[in-house]
Amino acid sequence: MTEPAAVQQGSPDTAKLPQRWTYFGMHKEGQIYVDKTMFAVKLARQNGPFLLTRPRRHGKSMMLQTLKSLFSRGLEDFEGLYAAKPGVWTDHTYPVVHMDFSTCSISVEDGLEHVRKNFILHDCGFDFCLAGLWSKEENEKLCSMELFRQKLQQLPERSVVLLIDEYEAPLTYTQDNPKVFAVWQQILSEFYEVIVSCKERFRFCYLTGIVRFTAKGLGSAFGEIQDLTFDPEYSSIVGFTLEEVEKYFHPYLEDALQKMRHRGIKAPSSYAALMQELKEHYTGWKFTPGHTPELFNTWDLVLFLNDPKYGFRHYWLESGGNDLPDGMRAYFTALLSKMGQERLCELIDFNDSIAAKLPLTRVLADQLPCASPAYDGLGDLFKFGYLTLDKNSPDDTPRLCLSNLAIKNFLTRIMIQIGLNKGSWRWRDGFDCSSDDCHEFLKNDQPQMLLPSLQRFFADFSKLSRQHFAPEIWKELTMQVLRGCGGFKLLNDSVSLQGQTCAVVKTTDGHCFIFGFAVADCAEGSKEDKAAKAAQIKDNLAAKLAAFKLKDEWGSFTHIHRLAVLCEDGEMVSMQAL
C-alpha cells in the first residue's frame, strides 16, 4: 500500500460524511454516497421477490431507499452515479409500497385474531393507502388475510413495487418468548404466502432483514423467495469494501491519522498501519464463499472518521450489539458448564476461533425461540453478525470465524464472566496470592507485589490471545480476581475515564481503589522508542486518574487509591499506585 501525500492544512468537513440518520439523495447536498447503484440497477431489472439478510448497521436500509428512489422518482436523484449513465436504466416509475416491520406492535395479549387484523390494517394495508393504491375506507374492510389477498389480486400485473425492511423483526424481538414467537411465526407465514401468491402484481419485490429464514420456518411459499444472502454476485451490495473506503474516504483517513498522532495514544505509525488496524477492528464480515471481499460495516467506519481522536472504539457493539439476548447467554452458560478450563481457553484462543470447525449448514437452520430444546446459540451468533465466513476456509466446505477484534474481545469477556463465576473453574484457585496479602498489598500502595501472581494467572491464556486482549478484558480478569479474593465490591463496571477503561472498587473498611487500564501498542520502533511510547501512555493514564472524581452516591471513603495498570505485548507489565 502506497503512503499518501502529507495532509494539507485544515481537516476535511465531517458534515459531508454519511450521517447516522440519512437518506438516498444525500449526495446532492454534498454528503458522501458510496455508489452502490450498479447493484441496485442489476437487481431492479428483475422482478423478484428477493431476500437479503445482513447484520445491523451494514447499509441494508440505504440500499432499500436507493431502490425506492429508482422506482418512484426515476433518475431524478441519481445525477453523477452509475445508474444515471446513458442506457443503464430506462424503466418508468411505479407506485412504491415501503413497509418496515420493526415498527410492528408485538403484543399478543388480545389474541391471534386481533393481532392478525391489526397487522393487516396498520402494518400492511395502510402502506398501500399511502402509495395511493386504495383508500382508507377500503383498507378498513381488510380484516383477514384472504380479503387482503383478494385486494392485491385486483391490482394490474407488474404495477407495484413492494419493499419490506426488517421483514422478520417481530420474530427477532420475541425470540425469548416462545408463545409470542409462535403467534408471529404464524402471522408472517400467512402474510408471505399471500405476497408470493400475488407476485405477478408486483413489478419488483425486495425484503431485507437480519435473520435468514427458510420455507421450514415461514411456510412453503417463502421458499419461492430468491435468497441473495450468499449469492457471490451480490456479496458487497451493502457494506464497504476496502477499495471503496480508500476511494471515497481517503482525505478523512489521512486526517484521522494526523489526529491520532496529535493525541499521541496508540497512533498508527503510518498510513499503511492505520489501514491494517482499521481492517482488524472494523472489517472481517464475509457473507459469500469464494474470492469475495471482506466488508466494513458502515456504522463503525463513519463514526470513527467523524471523531478519530479516541481511537478504534467499538461503535457497532455500543449501538446495540453489546448485549446478547438472554437465551444466547443461557446457551453459553450451558455450553461452558460442560467444559473444563482447557476447552474454555481453546474457545477464546485467537488462532482457533470458537466456530472454526463448524459446518455452515449447522448455523443456517431457521431461528428458534431461545427456550427450544433445539436452540443453537452459535447459529444466532452468525445471523446477528458475531460470526462470519472464514476467508481461509475451502470454497466447498466454508467454515465460520469471529468477525473482527471488537467481537473477539467482546465474546471473550462474556466467556470469562460466565466461566469465572462458576465455582468449578480451576481459575478461581489459580490465583496463588492469599486474600489477606492481596488486601494488604493494595491498601499499602504496593500493587506491584501482585504482578507475579497475576501474570501466572493470566498465563492460562495463550500468548497470542493475550496480545489481542483489549483493556476491557484485562479489567474483567483483574476484577474477577478481586471478587475471588473476597472483601472487594465493584461499584461501577462502566466508568468513563475520558476514553480509557476504568473500574472503581471499595472494601468494607473504607478503602476505594480506582483502576485505570491501558494497552501499549509498541510493536514498532527501537527499544528506546518503545519505552518512550509506553511511558507516554502511562503518564496520560495517570493524569486522567488524578483528575477522576468519585460519585456522591458511592459514599465516603477513608482512603482513596488510584492505580494505573499498563499492559504490553500480552503481559501486564506494571500496576502503579499514584
XYZ file of C-alpha atoms in Angstrom:
578
model
C 0.000 0.000 0.000
C 1.477 3.333 -1.014
C 1.917 6.089 1.546
C -0.296 9.131 0.829
C 0.979 12.642 0.462
C 1.181 14.845 3.537
C -2.132 16.144 4.827
C -2.982 19.637 3.711
C -3.803 22.399 6.168
C -7.279 22.037 7.626
C -9.394 18.962 8.157
C -11.999 17.674 5.697
C -15.572 18.598 6.531
C -17.065 15.812 8.658
C -20.542 17.142 7.821
C -20.048 15.501 4.418
C -19.707 12.058 5.979
C -22.831 9.889 5.830
C -24.777 10.705 8.964
C -26.387 8.341 11.437
C -29.851 9.089 10.067
C -29.556 9.592 6.345
C -31.434 9.065 3.111
C -30.805 8.422 -0.547
C -30.197 11.663 -2.408
C -27.839 12.984 0.263
C -25.042 13.219 -2.320
C -26.981 16.043 -3.975
C -26.442 18.027 -0.762
C -22.711 17.351 -0.708
C -22.650 14.254 1.504
C -20.556 11.269 0.511
C -22.510 8.415 -1.034
C -20.678 5.188 -1.803
C -22.113 4.366 -5.213
C -23.928 1.027 -4.990
C -26.333 1.830 -7.821
C -24.757 -0.782 -10.082
C -26.153 -3.435 -7.719
C -29.473 -1.593 -7.464
C -29.927 -1.495 -11.245
C -28.848 -5.103 -11.690
C -31.393 -6.192 -9.118
C -34.163 -3.847 -10.277
C -34.065 -5.187 -13.835
C -35.523 -8.386 -12.400
C -38.841 -8.928 -10.637
C -38.143 -10.984 -7.540
C -39.262 -11.496 -4.890
C -35.785 -11.241 -3.345
C -34.445 -11.520 0.196
C -31.190 -10.081 1.561
C -30.127 -10.579 5.182
C -27.179 -8.880 6.841
C -26.313 -7.896 10.433
C -27.418 -4.489 11.664
C -25.622 -1.308 10.604
C -24.445 -2.683 7.260
C -26.418 -0.384 4.964
C -29.467 -2.543 4.187
C -31.910 0.318 4.642
C -29.861 2.622 2.404
C -29.996 0.078 -0.422
C -33.737 -0.210 0.088
C -34.038 3.587 -0.125
C -31.917 3.563 -3.287
C -34.337 1.116 -4.896
C -37.295 3.156 -3.670
C -35.942 6.312 -5.303
C -35.116 4.474 -8.530
C -38.649 3.124 -8.911
C -40.610 6.102 -7.562
C -38.585 9.045 -8.948
C -36.651 7.528 -11.815
C -33.168 9.023 -12.241
C -34.039 12.323 -10.550
C -31.768 11.619 -7.556
C -29.017 9.732 -9.425
C -27.008 12.501 -11.076
C -23.333 11.559 -11.163
C -23.963 7.941 -10.191
C -23.630 4.751 -12.217
C -27.389 4.364 -12.703
C -27.582 7.728 -14.497
C -25.185 6.720 -17.276
C -26.876 6.658 -20.704
C -28.814 3.465 -21.345
C -28.226 1.941 -17.905
C -31.780 2.476 -16.582
C -34.731 3.134 -18.869
C -37.761 1.851 -16.960
C -40.610 4.179 -15.929
C -41.751 4.934 -12.387
C -44.160 2.922 -10.222
C -46.129 3.290 -7.003
C -43.826 2.068 -4.226
C -45.120 0.430 -1.049
C -42.478 0.683 1.676
C -43.098 -1.400 4.812
C -40.976 -1.527 7.957
C -41.844 -4.370 10.322
C -39.543 -3.075 13.069
C -42.423 -0.736 13.977
C -44.965 -3.528 14.491
C -46.647 -3.741 17.873
C -45.600 -7.210 19.006
C -48.020 -7.619 21.918
C -50.318 -10.648 21.573
C -52.357 -10.127 24.746
C -55.582 -9.655 22.750
C -55.218 -12.953 20.907
C -54.210 -14.174 17.471
C -57.199 -12.789 15.561
C -56.765 -9.277 16.932
C -53.021 -9.276 16.252
C -53.566 -10.562 12.714
C -56.218 -7.930 11.949
C -54.113 -5.117 13.383
C -51.126 -6.293 11.343
C -53.131 -6.360 8.093
C -54.802 -2.980 8.626
C -51.970 -0.946 10.105
C -48.673 -2.636 9.228
C -49.572 -3.745 5.692
C -52.703 -2.229 4.188
C -52.034 1.303 5.407
C -48.790 1.414 3.402
C -50.795 0.620 0.268
C -53.036 3.569 1.165
C -50.005 5.827 1.418
C -48.935 4.673 -2.053
C -52.377 5.642 -3.407
C -53.383 2.096 -4.325
C -56.608 2.077 -2.306
C -58.474 4.335 0.085
C -58.541 4.301 3.873
C -62.192 3.273 3.716
C -61.318 0.286 1.531
C -58.460 -0.592 3.858
C -60.748 -0.749 6.907
C -62.570 -3.661 5.273
C -59.430 -5.822 5.023
C -59.948 -7.749 8.243
C -58.495 -11.082 7.086
C -55.569 -12.387 5.059
C -57.954 -13.677 2.408
C -59.525 -10.237 1.902
C -56.042 -8.740 1.739
C -55.132 -11.303 -0.931
C -58.252 -10.502 -2.945
C -57.443 -6.795 -2.809
C -53.921 -7.401 -4.110
C -55.263 -9.566 -6.929
C -57.299 -6.585 -8.163
C -54.116 -4.635 -8.909
C -52.832 -4.690 -12.518
C -49.950 -7.035 -13.274
C -46.428 -5.686 -12.665
C -47.899 -2.411 -11.423
C -46.494 -2.016 -7.898
C -43.092 -2.154 -6.199
C -43.051 -3.717 -2.711
C -40.120 -3.061 -0.355
C -40.073 -4.552 3.158
C -37.445 -3.538 5.712
C -36.838 -5.746 8.794
C -39.079 -8.426 7.308
C -38.626 -10.746 10.315
C -38.426 -8.156 13.129
C -41.416 -9.457 15.150
C -39.692 -12.850 15.378
C -36.324 -11.391 16.321
C -37.929 -9.247 19.024
C -39.838 -12.189 20.529
C -37.109 -14.814 20.428
C -37.060 -15.076 24.226
C -40.840 -15.684 24.410
C -41.918 -18.938 22.687
C -45.645 -18.168 22.944
C -45.408 -14.753 21.283
C -42.851 -16.073 18.796
C -45.289 -18.794 17.668
C -48.084 -16.267 17.082
C -45.895 -14.056 14.926
C -44.457 -17.031 13.083
C -47.982 -17.993 12.034
C -48.966 -14.441 11.025
C -45.825 -13.811 8.988
C -46.102 -17.227 7.322
C -49.633 -16.337 6.219
C -48.560 -12.880 5.046
C -45.671 -14.084 2.906
C -47.857 -16.816 1.433
C -50.216 -14.046 0.276
C -47.347 -11.982 -1.148
C -45.911 -14.930 -3.087
C -49.339 -15.931 -4.405
C -49.774 -12.371 -5.743
C -46.237 -11.903 -7.049
C -47.483 -11.229 -10.598
C -48.958 -7.958 -9.309
C -45.537 -6.674 -8.320
C -43.060 -5.166 -10.746
C -40.432 -5.748 -8.082
C -40.408 -7.162 -4.548
C -37.470 -6.930 -2.141
C -37.150 -7.903 1.539
C -34.318 -7.115 3.937
C -33.664 -8.209 7.487
C -31.144 -9.567 9.948
C -32.098 -13.223 10.368
C -32.418 -15.565 7.399
C -35.488 -17.808 7.403
C -36.357 -20.630 5.017
C -39.545 -22.371 3.947
C -39.295 -24.547 7.036
C -39.622 -21.534 9.303
C -42.041 -19.331 7.355
C -44.049 -21.737 5.238
C -43.551 -23.414 1.885
C -44.428 -20.267 -0.091
C -41.475 -18.468 1.480
C -39.227 -20.934 -0.317
C -40.132 -19.208 -3.594
C -38.416 -16.007 -2.465
C -34.939 -15.856 -4.015
C -32.335 -15.557 -1.274
C -29.400 -13.271 -2.154
C -27.704 -13.628 1.225
C -24.990 -15.999 -0.021
C -25.004 -15.002 -3.693
C -21.432 -14.032 -4.729
C -22.804 -11.595 -7.324
C -24.288 -9.512 -4.509
C -21.621 -10.091 -1.861
C -20.872 -6.363 -1.494
C -24.314 -4.936 -2.276
C -24.196 -3.393 1.217
C -21.247 -2.667 3.473
C -17.996 -1.064 2.292
C -15.117 -2.855 0.607
C -11.543 -1.770 1.298
C -11.331 -0.269 -2.189
C -14.500 1.765 -1.600
C -13.200 3.016 1.729
C -9.964 4.297 0.198
C -11.739 5.740 -2.847
C -14.436 7.699 -1.024
C -12.852 8.467 2.355
C -9.146 8.928 1.614
C -8.870 12.540 2.918
C -10.660 11.524 6.109
C -8.302 8.591 6.616
C -5.289 10.888 6.306
C -6.904 13.326 8.709
C -7.677 10.534 11.179
C -4.025 9.501 11.202
C -2.911 13.051 11.976
C -5.473 13.487 14.753
C -4.458 10.210 16.370
C -0.800 11.194 16.188
C -1.595 14.577 17.714
C -3.324 12.865 20.613
C -0.344 10.562 20.952
C -2.169 7.476 22.204
C -1.761 4.267 20.227
C -1.421 6.177 16.988
C -0.545 4.019 13.956
C 2.965 4.695 12.696
C 1.948 5.103 9.051
C -0.987 5.211 6.674
C -0.451 1.517 5.919
C -0.520 0.745 9.649
C -3.736 2.750 10.014
C -5.412 0.749 7.257
C -4.241 -2.508 8.817
C -5.737 -1.540 12.181
C -8.954 -0.418 10.522
C -9.228 -3.834 8.901
C -8.586 -5.636 12.184
C -11.149 -3.604 14.144
C -13.881 -2.765 11.646
C -13.833 -5.269 8.792
C -13.889 -9.051 8.608
C -17.521 -9.598 7.613
C -17.797 -12.001 4.710
C -21.113 -13.478 3.620
C -20.369 -15.439 0.466
C -17.819 -18.233 -0.067
C -15.022 -17.989 -2.574
C -12.973 -14.982 -3.578
C -15.343 -12.260 -2.413
C -14.248 -9.248 -0.359
C -14.396 -8.796 3.382
C -16.583 -5.858 4.324
C -16.564 -2.920 6.711
C -19.850 -2.178 8.374
C -20.818 1.396 7.603
C -21.554 2.436 11.195
C -18.113 1.667 12.617
C -16.208 3.339 9.816
C -18.206 6.568 9.597
C -18.268 7.179 13.353
C -14.536 6.518 13.606
C -13.778 9.006 10.820
C -16.101 11.538 12.400
C -14.092 11.545 15.658
C -10.863 9.516 15.442
C -9.051 11.075 18.374
C -10.318 8.412 20.792
C -9.016 5.593 18.644
C -10.783 2.476 17.437
C -13.926 2.443 19.543
C -16.338 -0.410 19.022
C -19.323 1.580 17.774
C -21.193 -1.398 16.338
C -21.185 -3.159 19.679
C -22.051 0.036 21.559
C -25.064 0.677 19.320
C -26.877 -2.446 20.442
C -24.635 -5.415 19.753
C -23.134 -5.302 23.231
C -25.994 -7.207 24.817
C -26.531 -10.810 23.865
C -30.155 -11.971 24.148
C -30.807 -13.800 27.410
C -31.237 -17.050 25.526
C -27.820 -16.730 23.916
C -26.231 -16.070 27.310
C -28.049 -19.133 28.594
C -26.670 -21.095 25.662
C -23.118 -20.041 26.505
C -23.649 -20.825 30.180
C -24.876 -24.334 29.385
C -22.101 -24.868 26.868
C -19.328 -23.742 29.181
C -20.661 -25.611 32.196
C -19.847 -28.850 30.354
C -16.270 -27.849 29.605
C -13.047 -27.751 31.514
C -10.626 -24.859 31.705
C -8.514 -26.059 28.778
C -11.529 -26.160 26.472
C -12.607 -22.655 27.515
C -9.142 -21.335 26.725
C -9.331 -23.069 23.348
C -12.684 -21.454 22.615
C -11.334 -17.947 23.065
C -7.907 -18.591 21.562
C -7.472 -16.219 18.660
C -5.662 -18.728 16.477
C -8.539 -21.214 16.772
C -11.815 -19.305 16.690
C -14.855 -20.577 18.538
C -16.525 -21.853 15.379
C -13.624 -22.714 13.118
C -14.737 -26.302 12.678
C -18.478 -25.727 12.456
C -20.099 -26.645 9.133
C -22.071 -23.794 7.644
C -25.227 -25.909 7.488
C -25.359 -26.054 11.276
C -25.914 -22.329 11.623
C -28.250 -21.790 8.669
C -31.204 -23.532 10.247
C -34.259 -21.400 10.962
C -34.280 -19.297 14.074
C -35.966 -20.903 17.063
C -37.149 -19.485 20.382
C -34.272 -19.491 22.857
C -36.216 -21.842 25.125
C -36.489 -24.505 22.426
C -34.514 -27.716 23.141
C -33.109 -27.466 19.607
C -31.938 -23.866 20.055
C -28.373 -23.371 18.807
C -26.820 -20.152 20.087
C -23.876 -20.401 17.717
C -26.286 -20.195 14.809
C -27.629 -16.909 16.114
C -24.095 -15.612 16.572
C -23.670 -15.942 12.824
C -27.039 -14.442 11.967
C -26.524 -11.430 14.212
C -23.033 -10.747 12.858
C -20.736 -12.049 15.594
C -19.555 -14.883 13.358
C -18.761 -14.675 9.664
C -17.393 -16.882 6.899
C -13.732 -17.709 7.361
C -11.816 -16.243 4.417
C -9.245 -19.053 4.690
C -11.710 -21.932 4.544
C -12.130 -24.031 1.380
C -14.867 -22.921 -1.004
C -16.584 -26.311 -0.906
C -16.632 -26.536 2.915
C -16.974 -22.988 4.263
C -16.261 -22.530 7.947
C -17.014 -19.780 10.416
C -14.843 -17.466 12.465
C -15.220 -14.430 14.712
C -15.697 -11.322 12.593
C -13.071 -8.929 13.988
C -11.106 -7.844 17.048
C -14.003 -5.951 18.601
C -16.204 -9.030 18.555
C -13.381 -11.326 19.666
C -12.779 -9.174 22.729
C -16.477 -8.847 23.497
C -17.186 -12.574 23.355
C -14.006 -13.286 25.281
C -15.329 -11.050 28.028
C -18.693 -12.842 28.022
C -16.975 -16.222 28.293
C -14.716 -15.017 31.085
C -17.701 -13.662 33.017
C -19.519 -16.969 32.691
C -16.510 -19.165 33.319
C -15.030 -17.358 36.297
C -18.375 -17.077 38.055
C -18.569 -20.875 38.292
C -17.006 -22.358 41.397
C -15.790 -25.384 39.465
C -13.294 -23.393 37.435
C -9.704 -24.011 38.433
C -9.041 -20.370 37.573
C -10.639 -19.327 40.842
C -7.912 -21.298 42.591
C -5.283 -20.351 40.022
C -4.502 -17.015 41.670
C -1.798 -18.014 44.137
C -1.760 -14.874 46.300
C -3.746 -15.124 49.530
C -6.747 -12.893 50.079
C -5.082 -11.215 53.078
C -1.911 -10.468 51.112
C -3.927 -9.082 48.206
C -5.729 -6.660 50.524
C -2.530 -5.610 52.270
C -0.587 -5.011 49.053
C -3.323 -2.778 47.650
C -4.060 -0.870 50.861
C -0.339 -0.189 51.411
C 0.066 1.083 47.826
C 2.236 -1.867 46.830
C 0.173 -3.245 43.917
C 3.326 -4.253 42.050
C 3.653 -7.091 44.581
C 0.576 -8.662 42.974
C 2.053 -8.727 39.481
C 3.839 -12.120 39.644
C 0.662 -13.869 40.813
C -1.462 -12.042 38.245
C 0.943 -12.928 35.460
C 0.835 -16.616 36.397
C -2.955 -16.382 36.497
C -3.121 -14.798 33.022
C -0.760 -17.449 31.629
C -3.731 -19.822 31.392
C -4.457 -17.950 28.149
C -2.136 -18.340 25.207
C 0.289 -15.516 24.455
C -1.434 -14.959 21.108
C -4.782 -14.482 22.827
C -3.345 -12.069 25.383
C -1.710 -9.997 22.657
C -5.199 -9.274 21.315
C -6.834 -8.533 24.670
C -8.398 -5.083 24.829
C -8.173 -3.050 28.055
C -11.710 -4.212 28.901
C -10.528 -7.835 29.013
C -7.612 -7.034 31.315
C -10.031 -5.138 33.545
C -12.534 -8.000 33.580
C -9.901 -10.559 34.544
C -8.468 -8.323 37.270
C -11.909 -7.634 38.734
C -12.702 -11.347 38.731
C -9.521 -11.961 40.708
C -10.564 -9.379 43.304
C -14.034 -10.894 43.547
C -12.446 -14.279 44.122
C -10.319 -12.875 46.939
C -13.404 -11.583 48.745
C -13.893 -8.286 50.541
C -13.947 -6.187 47.359
C -17.097 -4.687 45.860
C -17.194 -3.363 42.299
C -19.024 -0.019 42.403
C -19.315 0.584 38.693
C -18.366 -1.625 35.771
C -18.632 1.013 33.049
C -16.988 4.151 34.392
C -15.779 6.509 31.674
C -12.250 7.783 32.086
C -12.061 10.095 29.062
C -11.873 7.201 26.661
C -9.846 4.897 28.960
C -11.100 1.721 30.631
C -11.711 2.178 34.342
C -13.153 0.305 37.324
C -13.950 1.516 40.853
C -13.764 -0.944 43.762
C -14.309 -0.490 47.507
C -13.621 -2.533 50.628
C -15.717 -2.826 53.778
C -13.177 -0.841 55.819
C -13.402 2.363 53.754
C -10.742 1.949 51.077
C -11.587 2.897 47.488
C -9.489 1.761 44.520
C -9.746 3.458 41.124
C -8.152 1.251 38.464
C -7.292 2.603 35.024
C -6.245 0.166 32.284
C -4.314 0.878 29.100
C -2.642 -1.282 26.466
C 0.590 -0.007 24.933
C 0.864 -0.808 21.240
C 4.629 -0.685 20.945
C 5.247 -3.236 18.214
C 7.281 -0.875 16.026
C 10.397 1.211 16.623
C 13.620 0.885 18.591
C 13.792 -0.266 22.189
C 14.147 3.341 23.307
C 11.178 4.455 21.188
C 9.012 1.686 22.579
C 9.949 2.601 26.137
C 9.204 6.266 25.485
C 5.825 5.458 23.960
C 4.888 3.188 26.878
C 5.912 5.909 29.328
C 3.777 8.446 27.474
C 0.750 6.149 27.643
C 1.315 5.558 31.356
C 1.668 9.295 32.040
C -1.504 10.051 30.120
C -3.408 7.397 32.055
C -2.023 8.713 35.349
C -3.150 12.242 34.515
C -6.678 11.052 33.797
C -6.788 9.021 37.011
C -5.635 12.022 39.022
C -8.497 14.109 37.649
C -11.145 11.423 38.116
C -13.913 12.372 40.564
C -15.917 9.862 42.576
C -19.706 9.974 42.512
C -21.534 11.136 45.634
C -23.787 8.076 45.645
C -20.750 5.859 46.139
C -20.415 7.198 49.683
C -17.402 8.464 51.597
C -14.059 6.716 51.992
C -11.212 6.885 54.471
C -8.601 6.178 51.801
C -8.663 6.649 48.024
C -6.107 4.793 45.896
C -5.507 5.407 42.191
C -3.794 2.624 40.252
C -2.524 2.817 36.677
C -2.326 -0.614 35.012
C -0.287 -0.929 31.817
C -0.317 -3.990 29.563
C 2.034 -4.573 26.648
C 2.583 -7.434 24.210
C 0.195 -9.751 26.041
C 1.593 -9.073 29.521
C 0.505 -6.916 32.448
C 3.806 -5.091 32.830
C 3.019 -2.622 35.605
C 0.446 -1.749 38.256
C 1.453 1.553 39.773
C -0.063 3.382 42.750
C -0.199 7.116 42.101
